[in-house]
Coordinates of C-alpha atoms (C1' of nucleotides) in Angstrom, one line a residue:
Chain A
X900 CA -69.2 -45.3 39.0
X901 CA -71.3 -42.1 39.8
X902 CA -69.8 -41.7 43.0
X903 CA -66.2 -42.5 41.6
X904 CA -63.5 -40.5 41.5
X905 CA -63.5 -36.3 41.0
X906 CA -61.1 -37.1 37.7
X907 CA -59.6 -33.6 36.9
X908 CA -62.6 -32.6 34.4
X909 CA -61.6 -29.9 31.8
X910 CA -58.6 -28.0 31.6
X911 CA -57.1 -28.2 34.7
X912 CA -54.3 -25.8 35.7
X913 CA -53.3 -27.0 39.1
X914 CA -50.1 -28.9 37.4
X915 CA -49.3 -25.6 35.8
X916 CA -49.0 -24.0 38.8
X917 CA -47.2 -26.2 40.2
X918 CA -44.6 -26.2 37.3
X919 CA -44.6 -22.1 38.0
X920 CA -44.4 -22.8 41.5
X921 CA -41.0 -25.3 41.7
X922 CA -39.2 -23.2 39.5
X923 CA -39.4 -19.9 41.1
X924 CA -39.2 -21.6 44.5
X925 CA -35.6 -22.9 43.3
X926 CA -34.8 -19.8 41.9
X927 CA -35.8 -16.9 44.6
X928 CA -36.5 -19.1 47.3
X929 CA -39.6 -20.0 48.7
X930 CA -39.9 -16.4 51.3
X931 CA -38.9 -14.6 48.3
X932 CA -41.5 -15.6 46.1
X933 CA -44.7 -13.8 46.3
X934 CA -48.2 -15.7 45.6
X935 CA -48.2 -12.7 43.1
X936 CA -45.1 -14.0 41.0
X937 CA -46.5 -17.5 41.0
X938 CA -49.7 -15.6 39.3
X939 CA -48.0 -13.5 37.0
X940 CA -46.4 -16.5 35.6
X941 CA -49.6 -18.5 35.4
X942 CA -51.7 -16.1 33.7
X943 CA -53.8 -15.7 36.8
X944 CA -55.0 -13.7 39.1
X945 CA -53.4 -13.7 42.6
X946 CA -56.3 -14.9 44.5
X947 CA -57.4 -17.4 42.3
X948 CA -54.3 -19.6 43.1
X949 CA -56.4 -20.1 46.4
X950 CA -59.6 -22.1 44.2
X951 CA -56.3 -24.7 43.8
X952 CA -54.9 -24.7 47.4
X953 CA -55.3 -23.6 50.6
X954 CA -52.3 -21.7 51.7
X955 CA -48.7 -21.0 50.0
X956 CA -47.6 -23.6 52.4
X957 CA -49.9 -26.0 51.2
X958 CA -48.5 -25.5 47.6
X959 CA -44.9 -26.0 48.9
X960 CA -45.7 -29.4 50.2
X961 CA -47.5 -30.6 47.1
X962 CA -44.4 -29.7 45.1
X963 CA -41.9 -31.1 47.3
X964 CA -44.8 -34.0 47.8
X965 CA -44.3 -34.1 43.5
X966 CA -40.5 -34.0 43.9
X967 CA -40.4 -36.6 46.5
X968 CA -42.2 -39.0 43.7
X969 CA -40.5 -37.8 40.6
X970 CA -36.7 -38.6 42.0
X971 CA -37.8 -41.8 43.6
X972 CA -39.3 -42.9 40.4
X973 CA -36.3 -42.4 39.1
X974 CA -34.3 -44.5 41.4
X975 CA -36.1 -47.2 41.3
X976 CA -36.2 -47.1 37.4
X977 CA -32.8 -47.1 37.3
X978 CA -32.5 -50.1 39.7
X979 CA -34.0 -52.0 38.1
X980 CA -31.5 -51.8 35.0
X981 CA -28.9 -52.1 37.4
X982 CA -27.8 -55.4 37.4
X983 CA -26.5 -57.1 41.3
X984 CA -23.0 -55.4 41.9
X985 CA -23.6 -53.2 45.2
X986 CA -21.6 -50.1 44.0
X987 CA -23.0 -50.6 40.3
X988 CA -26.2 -50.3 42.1
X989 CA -25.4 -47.3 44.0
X990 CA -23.8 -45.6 41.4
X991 CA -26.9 -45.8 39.2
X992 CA -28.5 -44.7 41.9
X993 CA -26.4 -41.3 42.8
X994 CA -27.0 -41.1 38.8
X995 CA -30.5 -41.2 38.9
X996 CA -30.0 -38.1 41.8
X997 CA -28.1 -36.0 39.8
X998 CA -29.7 -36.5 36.8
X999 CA -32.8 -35.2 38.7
X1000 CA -31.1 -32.6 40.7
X1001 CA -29.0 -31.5 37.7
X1002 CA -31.5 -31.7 35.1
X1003 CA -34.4 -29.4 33.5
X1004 CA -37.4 -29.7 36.2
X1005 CA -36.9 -27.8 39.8
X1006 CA -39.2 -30.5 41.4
X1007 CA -36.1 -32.6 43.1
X1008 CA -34.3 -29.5 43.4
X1009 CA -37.0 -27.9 45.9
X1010 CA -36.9 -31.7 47.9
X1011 CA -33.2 -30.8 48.4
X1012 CA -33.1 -27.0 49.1
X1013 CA -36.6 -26.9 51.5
X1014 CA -35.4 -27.0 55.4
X1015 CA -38.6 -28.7 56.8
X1016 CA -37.7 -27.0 60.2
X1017 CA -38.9 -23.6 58.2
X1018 CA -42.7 -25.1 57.9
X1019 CA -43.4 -26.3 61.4
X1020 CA -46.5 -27.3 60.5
X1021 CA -45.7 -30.1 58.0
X1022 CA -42.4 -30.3 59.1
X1023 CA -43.3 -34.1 60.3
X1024 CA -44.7 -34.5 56.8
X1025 CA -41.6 -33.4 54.9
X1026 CA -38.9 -35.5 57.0
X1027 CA -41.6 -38.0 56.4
X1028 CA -41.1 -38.0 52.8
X1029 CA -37.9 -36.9 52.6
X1030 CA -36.6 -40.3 55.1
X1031 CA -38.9 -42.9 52.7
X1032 CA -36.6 -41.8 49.7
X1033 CA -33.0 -42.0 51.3
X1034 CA -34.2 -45.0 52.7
X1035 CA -33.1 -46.1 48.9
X1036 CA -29.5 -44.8 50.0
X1037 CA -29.7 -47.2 53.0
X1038 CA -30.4 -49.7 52.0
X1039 CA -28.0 -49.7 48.9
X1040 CA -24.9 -48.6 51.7
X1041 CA -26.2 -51.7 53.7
X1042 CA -25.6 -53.8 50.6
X1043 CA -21.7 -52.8 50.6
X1044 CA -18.8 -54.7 50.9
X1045 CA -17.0 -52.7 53.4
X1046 CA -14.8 -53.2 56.1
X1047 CA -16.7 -54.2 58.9
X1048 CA -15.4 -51.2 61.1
X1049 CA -17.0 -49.0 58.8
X1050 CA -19.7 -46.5 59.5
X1051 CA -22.6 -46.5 56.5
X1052 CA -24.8 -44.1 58.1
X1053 CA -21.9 -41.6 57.4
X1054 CA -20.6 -43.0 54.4
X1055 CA -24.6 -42.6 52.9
X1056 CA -24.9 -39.3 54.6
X1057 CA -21.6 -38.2 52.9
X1058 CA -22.4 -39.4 49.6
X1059 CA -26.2 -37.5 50.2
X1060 CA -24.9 -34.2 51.6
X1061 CA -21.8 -34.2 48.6
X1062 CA -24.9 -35.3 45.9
X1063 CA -27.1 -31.9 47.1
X1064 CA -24.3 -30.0 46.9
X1065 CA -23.6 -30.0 43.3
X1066 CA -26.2 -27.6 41.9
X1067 CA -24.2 -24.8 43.6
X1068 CA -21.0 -25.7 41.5
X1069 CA -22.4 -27.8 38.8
X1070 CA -22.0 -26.5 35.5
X1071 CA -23.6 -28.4 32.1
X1072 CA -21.0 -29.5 30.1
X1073 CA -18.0 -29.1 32.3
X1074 CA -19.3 -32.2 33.8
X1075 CA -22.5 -34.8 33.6
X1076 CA -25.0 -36.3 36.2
X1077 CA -23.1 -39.7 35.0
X1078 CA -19.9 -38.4 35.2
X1079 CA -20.5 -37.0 38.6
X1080 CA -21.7 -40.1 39.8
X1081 CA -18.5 -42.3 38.8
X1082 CA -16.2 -40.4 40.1
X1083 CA -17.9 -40.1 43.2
X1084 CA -18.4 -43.7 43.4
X1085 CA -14.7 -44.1 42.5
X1086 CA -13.2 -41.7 45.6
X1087 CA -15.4 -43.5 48.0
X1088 CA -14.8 -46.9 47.0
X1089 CA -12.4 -49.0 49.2
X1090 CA -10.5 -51.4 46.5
X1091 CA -10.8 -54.4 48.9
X1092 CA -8.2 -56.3 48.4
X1093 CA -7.9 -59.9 48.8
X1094 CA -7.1 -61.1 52.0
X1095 CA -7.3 -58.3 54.2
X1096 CA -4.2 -56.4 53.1
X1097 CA -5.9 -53.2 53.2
X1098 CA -6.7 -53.3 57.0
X1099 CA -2.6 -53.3 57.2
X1100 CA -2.8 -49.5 55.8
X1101 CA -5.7 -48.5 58.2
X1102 CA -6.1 -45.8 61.0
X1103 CA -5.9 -45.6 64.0
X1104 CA -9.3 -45.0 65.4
X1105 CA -8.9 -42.0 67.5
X1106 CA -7.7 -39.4 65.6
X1107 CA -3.6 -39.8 66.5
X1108 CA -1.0 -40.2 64.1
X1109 CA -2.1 -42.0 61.5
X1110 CA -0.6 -44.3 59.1
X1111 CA 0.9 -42.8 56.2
X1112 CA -0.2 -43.3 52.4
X1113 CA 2.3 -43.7 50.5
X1114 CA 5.2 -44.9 52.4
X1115 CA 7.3 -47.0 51.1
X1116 CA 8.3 -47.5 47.2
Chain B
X1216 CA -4.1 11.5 67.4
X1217 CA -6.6 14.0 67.2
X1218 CA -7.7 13.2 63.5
X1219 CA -7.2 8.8 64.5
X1220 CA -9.7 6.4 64.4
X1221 CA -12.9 6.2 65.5
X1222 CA -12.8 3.5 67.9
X1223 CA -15.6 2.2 69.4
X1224 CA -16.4 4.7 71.7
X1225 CA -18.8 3.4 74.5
X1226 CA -21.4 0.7 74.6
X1227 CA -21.1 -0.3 70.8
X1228 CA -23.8 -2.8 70.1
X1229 CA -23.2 -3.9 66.8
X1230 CA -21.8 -7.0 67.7
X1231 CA -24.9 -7.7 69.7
X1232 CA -26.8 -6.9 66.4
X1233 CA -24.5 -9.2 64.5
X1234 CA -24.8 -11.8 67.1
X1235 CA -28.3 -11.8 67.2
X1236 CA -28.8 -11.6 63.4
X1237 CA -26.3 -14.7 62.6
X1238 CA -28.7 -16.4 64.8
X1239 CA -31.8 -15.4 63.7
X1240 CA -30.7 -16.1 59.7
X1241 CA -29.7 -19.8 60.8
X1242 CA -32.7 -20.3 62.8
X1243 CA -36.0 -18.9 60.6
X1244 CA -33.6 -18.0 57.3
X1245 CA -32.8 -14.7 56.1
X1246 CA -35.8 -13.7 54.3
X1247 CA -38.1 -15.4 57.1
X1248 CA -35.9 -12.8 59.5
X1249 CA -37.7 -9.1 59.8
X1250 CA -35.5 -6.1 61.0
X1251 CA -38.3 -5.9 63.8
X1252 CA -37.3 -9.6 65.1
X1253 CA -33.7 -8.4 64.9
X1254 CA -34.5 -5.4 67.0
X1255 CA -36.7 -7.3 69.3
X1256 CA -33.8 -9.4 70.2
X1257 CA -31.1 -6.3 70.8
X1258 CA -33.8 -4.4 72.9
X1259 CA -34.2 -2.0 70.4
X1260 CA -36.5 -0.3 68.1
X1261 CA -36.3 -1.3 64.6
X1262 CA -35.4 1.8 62.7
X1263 CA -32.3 2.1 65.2
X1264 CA -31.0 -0.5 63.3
X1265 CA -30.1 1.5 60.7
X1266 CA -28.0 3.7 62.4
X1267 CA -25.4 0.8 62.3
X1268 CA -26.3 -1.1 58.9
X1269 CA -27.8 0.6 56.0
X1270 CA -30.3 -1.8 55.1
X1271 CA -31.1 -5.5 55.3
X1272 CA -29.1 -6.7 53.0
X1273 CA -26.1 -5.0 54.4
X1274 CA -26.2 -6.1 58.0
X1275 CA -26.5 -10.2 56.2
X1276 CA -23.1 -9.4 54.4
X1277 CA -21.4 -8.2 57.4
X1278 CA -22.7 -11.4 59.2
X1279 CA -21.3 -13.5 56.4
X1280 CA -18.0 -11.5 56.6
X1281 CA -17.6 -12.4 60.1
X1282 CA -18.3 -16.5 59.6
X1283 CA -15.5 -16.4 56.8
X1284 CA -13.5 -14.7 59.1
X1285 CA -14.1 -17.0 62.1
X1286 CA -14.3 -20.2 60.3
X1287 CA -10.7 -19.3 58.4
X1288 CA -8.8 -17.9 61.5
X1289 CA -10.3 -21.6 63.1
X1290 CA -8.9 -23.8 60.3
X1291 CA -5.5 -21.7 59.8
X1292 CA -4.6 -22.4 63.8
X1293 CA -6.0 -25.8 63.6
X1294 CA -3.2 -26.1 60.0
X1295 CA -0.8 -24.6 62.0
X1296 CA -0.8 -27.3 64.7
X1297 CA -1.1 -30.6 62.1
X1298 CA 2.3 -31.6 60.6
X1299 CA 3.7 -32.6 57.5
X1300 CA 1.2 -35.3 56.6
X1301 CA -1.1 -34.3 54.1
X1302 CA -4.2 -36.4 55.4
X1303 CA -3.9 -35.3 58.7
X1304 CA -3.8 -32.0 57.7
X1305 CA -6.7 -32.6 55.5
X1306 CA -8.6 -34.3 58.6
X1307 CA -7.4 -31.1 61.0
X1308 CA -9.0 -28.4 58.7
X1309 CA -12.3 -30.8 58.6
X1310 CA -12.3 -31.1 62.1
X1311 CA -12.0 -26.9 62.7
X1312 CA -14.8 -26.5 60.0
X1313 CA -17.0 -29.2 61.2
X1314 CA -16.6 -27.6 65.0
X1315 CA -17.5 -24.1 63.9
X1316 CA -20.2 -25.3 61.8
X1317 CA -22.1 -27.4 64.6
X1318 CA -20.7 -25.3 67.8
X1319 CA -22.9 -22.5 69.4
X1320 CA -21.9 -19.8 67.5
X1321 CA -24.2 -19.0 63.8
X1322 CA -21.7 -17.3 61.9
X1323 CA -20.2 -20.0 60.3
X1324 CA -23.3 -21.6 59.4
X1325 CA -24.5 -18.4 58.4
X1326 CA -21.6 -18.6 55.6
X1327 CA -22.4 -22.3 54.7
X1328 CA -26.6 -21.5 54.1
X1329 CA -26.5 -18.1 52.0
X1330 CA -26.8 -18.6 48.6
X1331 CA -24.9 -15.3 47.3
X1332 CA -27.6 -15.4 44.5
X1333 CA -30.1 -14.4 46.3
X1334 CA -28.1 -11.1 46.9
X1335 CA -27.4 -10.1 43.3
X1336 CA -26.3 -6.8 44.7
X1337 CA -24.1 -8.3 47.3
X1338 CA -23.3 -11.8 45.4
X1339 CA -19.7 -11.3 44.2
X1340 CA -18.3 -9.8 47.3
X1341 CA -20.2 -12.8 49.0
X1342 CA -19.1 -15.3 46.3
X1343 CA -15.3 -13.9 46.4
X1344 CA -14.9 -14.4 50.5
X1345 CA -16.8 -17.8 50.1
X1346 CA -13.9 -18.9 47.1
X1347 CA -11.2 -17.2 49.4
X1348 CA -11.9 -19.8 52.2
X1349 CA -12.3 -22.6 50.3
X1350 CA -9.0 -21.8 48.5
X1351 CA -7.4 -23.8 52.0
X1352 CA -8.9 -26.9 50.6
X1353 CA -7.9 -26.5 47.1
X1354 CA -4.4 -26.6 48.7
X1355 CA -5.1 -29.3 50.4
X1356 CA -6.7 -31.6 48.3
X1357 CA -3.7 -30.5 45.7
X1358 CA -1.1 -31.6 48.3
X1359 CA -3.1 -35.6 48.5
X1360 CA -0.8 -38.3 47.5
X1361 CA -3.5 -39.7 44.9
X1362 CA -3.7 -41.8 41.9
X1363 CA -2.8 -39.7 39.2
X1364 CA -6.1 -39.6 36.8
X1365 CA -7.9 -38.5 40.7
X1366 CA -10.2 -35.3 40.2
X1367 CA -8.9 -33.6 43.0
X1368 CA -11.8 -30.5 42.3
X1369 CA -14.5 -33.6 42.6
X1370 CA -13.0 -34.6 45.6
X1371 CA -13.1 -31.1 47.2
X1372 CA -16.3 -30.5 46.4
X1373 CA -17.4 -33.4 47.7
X1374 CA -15.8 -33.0 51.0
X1375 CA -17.2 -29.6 51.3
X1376 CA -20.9 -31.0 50.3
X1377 CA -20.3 -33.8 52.8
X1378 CA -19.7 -31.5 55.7
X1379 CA -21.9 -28.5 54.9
X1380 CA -24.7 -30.7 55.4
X1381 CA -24.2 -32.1 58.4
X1382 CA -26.3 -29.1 60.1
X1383 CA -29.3 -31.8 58.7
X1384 CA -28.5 -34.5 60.5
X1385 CA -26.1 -33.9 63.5
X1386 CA -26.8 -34.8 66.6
X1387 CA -24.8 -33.6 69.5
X1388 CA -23.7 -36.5 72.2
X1389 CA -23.9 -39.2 69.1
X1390 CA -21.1 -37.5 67.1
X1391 CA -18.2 -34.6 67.2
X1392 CA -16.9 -32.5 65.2
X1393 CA -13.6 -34.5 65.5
X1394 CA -15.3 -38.0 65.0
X1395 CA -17.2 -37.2 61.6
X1396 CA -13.7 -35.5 60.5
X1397 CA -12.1 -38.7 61.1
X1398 CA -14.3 -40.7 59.2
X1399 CA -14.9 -38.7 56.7
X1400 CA -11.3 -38.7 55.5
X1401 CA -11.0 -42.5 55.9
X1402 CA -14.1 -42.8 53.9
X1403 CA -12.1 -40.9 51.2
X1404 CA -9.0 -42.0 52.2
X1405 CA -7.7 -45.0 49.7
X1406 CA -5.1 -47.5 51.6
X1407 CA -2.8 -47.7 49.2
X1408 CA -1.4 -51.3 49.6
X1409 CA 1.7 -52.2 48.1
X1410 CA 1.7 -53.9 44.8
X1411 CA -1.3 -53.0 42.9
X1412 CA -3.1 -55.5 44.7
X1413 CA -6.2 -53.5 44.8
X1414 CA -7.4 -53.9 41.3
X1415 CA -8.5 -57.1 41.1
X1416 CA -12.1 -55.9 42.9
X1417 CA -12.4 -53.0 40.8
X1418 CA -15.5 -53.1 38.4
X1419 CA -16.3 -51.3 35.6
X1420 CA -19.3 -49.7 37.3
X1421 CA -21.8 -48.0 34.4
X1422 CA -20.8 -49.5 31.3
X1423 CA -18.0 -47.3 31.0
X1424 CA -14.1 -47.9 31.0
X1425 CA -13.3 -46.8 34.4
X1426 CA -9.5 -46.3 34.8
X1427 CA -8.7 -47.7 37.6
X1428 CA -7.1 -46.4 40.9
X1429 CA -4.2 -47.6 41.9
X1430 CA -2.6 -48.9 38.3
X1431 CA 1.1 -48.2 38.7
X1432 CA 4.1 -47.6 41.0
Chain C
dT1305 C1' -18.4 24.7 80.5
dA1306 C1' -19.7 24.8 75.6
dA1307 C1' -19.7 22.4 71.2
dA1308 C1' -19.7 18.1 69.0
dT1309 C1' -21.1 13.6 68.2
dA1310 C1' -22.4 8.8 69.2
dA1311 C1' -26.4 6.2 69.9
dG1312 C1' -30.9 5.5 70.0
dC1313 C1' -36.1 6.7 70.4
dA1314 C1' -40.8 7.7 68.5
dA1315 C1' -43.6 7.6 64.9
dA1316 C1' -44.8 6.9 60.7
dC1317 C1' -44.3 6.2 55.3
dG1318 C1' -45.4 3.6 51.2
dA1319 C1' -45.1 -0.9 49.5
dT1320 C1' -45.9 -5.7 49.7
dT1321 C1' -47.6 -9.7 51.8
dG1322 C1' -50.9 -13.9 52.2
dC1323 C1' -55.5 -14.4 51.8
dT1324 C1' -60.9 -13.6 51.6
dT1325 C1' -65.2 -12.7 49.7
dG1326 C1' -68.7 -12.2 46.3
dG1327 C1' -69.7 -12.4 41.8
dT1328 C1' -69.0 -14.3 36.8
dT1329 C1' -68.4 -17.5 33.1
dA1330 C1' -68.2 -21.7 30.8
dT1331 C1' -68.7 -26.4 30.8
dT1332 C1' -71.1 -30.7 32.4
dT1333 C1' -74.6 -33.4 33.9
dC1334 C1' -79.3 -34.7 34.2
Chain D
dG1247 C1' -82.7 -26.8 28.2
dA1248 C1' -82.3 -26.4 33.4
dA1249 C1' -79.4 -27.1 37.3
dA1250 C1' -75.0 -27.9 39.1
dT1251 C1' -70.4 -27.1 39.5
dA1252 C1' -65.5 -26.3 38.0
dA1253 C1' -62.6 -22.5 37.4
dC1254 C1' -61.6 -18.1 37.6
dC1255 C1' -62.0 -12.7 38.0
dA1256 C1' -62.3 -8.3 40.5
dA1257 C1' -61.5 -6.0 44.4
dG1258 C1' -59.9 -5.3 48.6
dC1259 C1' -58.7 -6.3 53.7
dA1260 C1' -55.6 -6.5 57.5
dA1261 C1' -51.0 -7.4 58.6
dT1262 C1' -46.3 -7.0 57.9
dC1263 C1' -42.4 -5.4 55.5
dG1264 C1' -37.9 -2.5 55.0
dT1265 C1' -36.9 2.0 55.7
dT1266 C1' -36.9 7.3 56.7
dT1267 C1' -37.2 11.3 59.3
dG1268 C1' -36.9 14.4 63.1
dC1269 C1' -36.0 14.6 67.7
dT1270 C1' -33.7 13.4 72.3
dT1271 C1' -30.2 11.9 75.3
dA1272 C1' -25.8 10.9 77.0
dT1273 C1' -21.0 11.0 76.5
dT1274 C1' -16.7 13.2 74.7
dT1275 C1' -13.8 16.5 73.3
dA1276 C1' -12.0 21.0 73.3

DNA sequence: TAAATAAGCAAACGATTGCTTGGTTATTTC
DNA sequence: GAAATAACCAAGCAATCGTTTGCTTATTTA
């Protein structure tokens, strides 16, 4: 060893301040939260948050860079269990999200809320991250038994952009990560039925009248 | 008249500021926004602002009061044009949201970025206009022919996730407003065949009893 | 034409911001 | 036990922030 790695030696508070920094990041925003508050809450002094990283940017990316890691982990965990049914699998999988999103830790919550447009310097490395995750959601939309007209790039983007919507109407008890995800799972899945009957009940493409729902009976 | 209103008398350039400012707040985010970029943009000095707005906060709630405005006259007109069929109408007021939200005005997206908690002076007038729009797709989602154990409030909130974050991903020339509306609702949209046929491919995705969707009639 | 007022300028206030710099302490390593 | 270094403190810098205040100008109204 000798020259091996730095290995954190002693108490080292840089996950601390991370901690500090997700949560208040979710909470006031990242432009509303001073390099001061992230102190306070450490036990620090402002400018020692600098012997850890370079800039407040810098700390922004390493949480979302520890977000990115923590819900992927997550997915893939729960894949595994998952069995080979392609909406079991994505439904585990939006569980997995939410439980993330929904849960006690702010590190998913900042992935979701930070617009890498706002950080044009690591812009490229946020999308970066942020595109190696969903690719999860791609690949298990690619997996789907869907009619063949069907557009999975929208259906995933739907199910993504309805997912990171729920912590500004999510309440704990009212509803659960699991629950969430079933029923989300059940409005987009298209019962298909044997034999193409369902085609029969279809839409016309551009927009015009469509068929009707319930007609008949 | 004497004692009438005040009507804008002359030049009145706070709809340039409000212009600008919507802009600005989608582009760099509120707090990422100074009064002196705001100014910079009308052709005036900063503190002038204040002759029209009385602080920061208060010229970002008249911008937000403005989207709802907008974006509620655009989906009323675009309801009052759609027909009887609840679908359609559900697809029209998705189709006058999603073309306010990606067009060329900022209002509207204004309205959909804002978290009203990060105003706790401001957040329940901000909360209250925000729950006044939205009220539309209650109503709609209410008026859905569904299967009966359907969380219509999931559904909505779903929708409303779905197309609130297209601002991520939209790209002009590869989709329209009209186009994601449309498949959108077919993604949510169940085709409900005659005869129950449907259940036969549903699963009972996470170990749970799912009721199914289309059970009776 | 005189008084009123709408609209904005000019200049600065105090507070807060991200960050730097030089020194200090405690722990390791040799 | 001496040298090295990890981790932090103490203090402050320059820039920017939202906002205020007093004054000026141009347009209305009477």
């Amino acid at each position: 060893m000798t020259a091996l790695a730095p290995k954190a030696r002693r108490n080292n508070r840089r996950e601390l301040i991370l901690d500090v920094s997700a949560q208040q990041f979710v909470e006031k925003g990242f432009a509303s939260t001073s390099t001061r508050d992230i102190a306070k809450a450490t036990g620090m002094l402002p400018g020692s948050l600098y012997y850890h990283f370079a800039s407040k940017d810098d700390l922004l990316v390493a949480v979302f860079e520890e977000g990115v890691q923590r819900i992927s982990d997550s997915v893939d965990t729960a894949l595994e269990a998952a069995g080979a049914d392609p909406w079991v699998r994505l439904q585990a999988a939006c569980e997995a999200h939410l439980a993330m999103l929904l849960g006690t830790s702010s590190y998913a919550h900042v992935v979701i809320r930070t617009l890498p447009s706002d950080f044009s310097d690591a812009e490229k490395t946020l999308v970066g991250l942020r595109r190696q995750y969903e690719a999860r959601f791609t690949r298990l939309c690619d997996a789907l038994p869907l009619p063949p007209q069907t557009d999975r790039s929208v259906l995933r983007l739907m199910l993504i952009g309805a997912m990171n919507h729920t912590p500004v109407w999510y309440r704990e008890g009212r509803d659960t990560p699991a629950g969430l995800a079933r029923k989300f799972i059940e409005n987009l899945r298209v019962p298909l039925v044997g034999a193409g009957a369902s085609e029969a009940a279809r839409t016309d493409a551009s927009g015009e009248p469509v068929s009707r729902r319930i007609e008949d009976e």
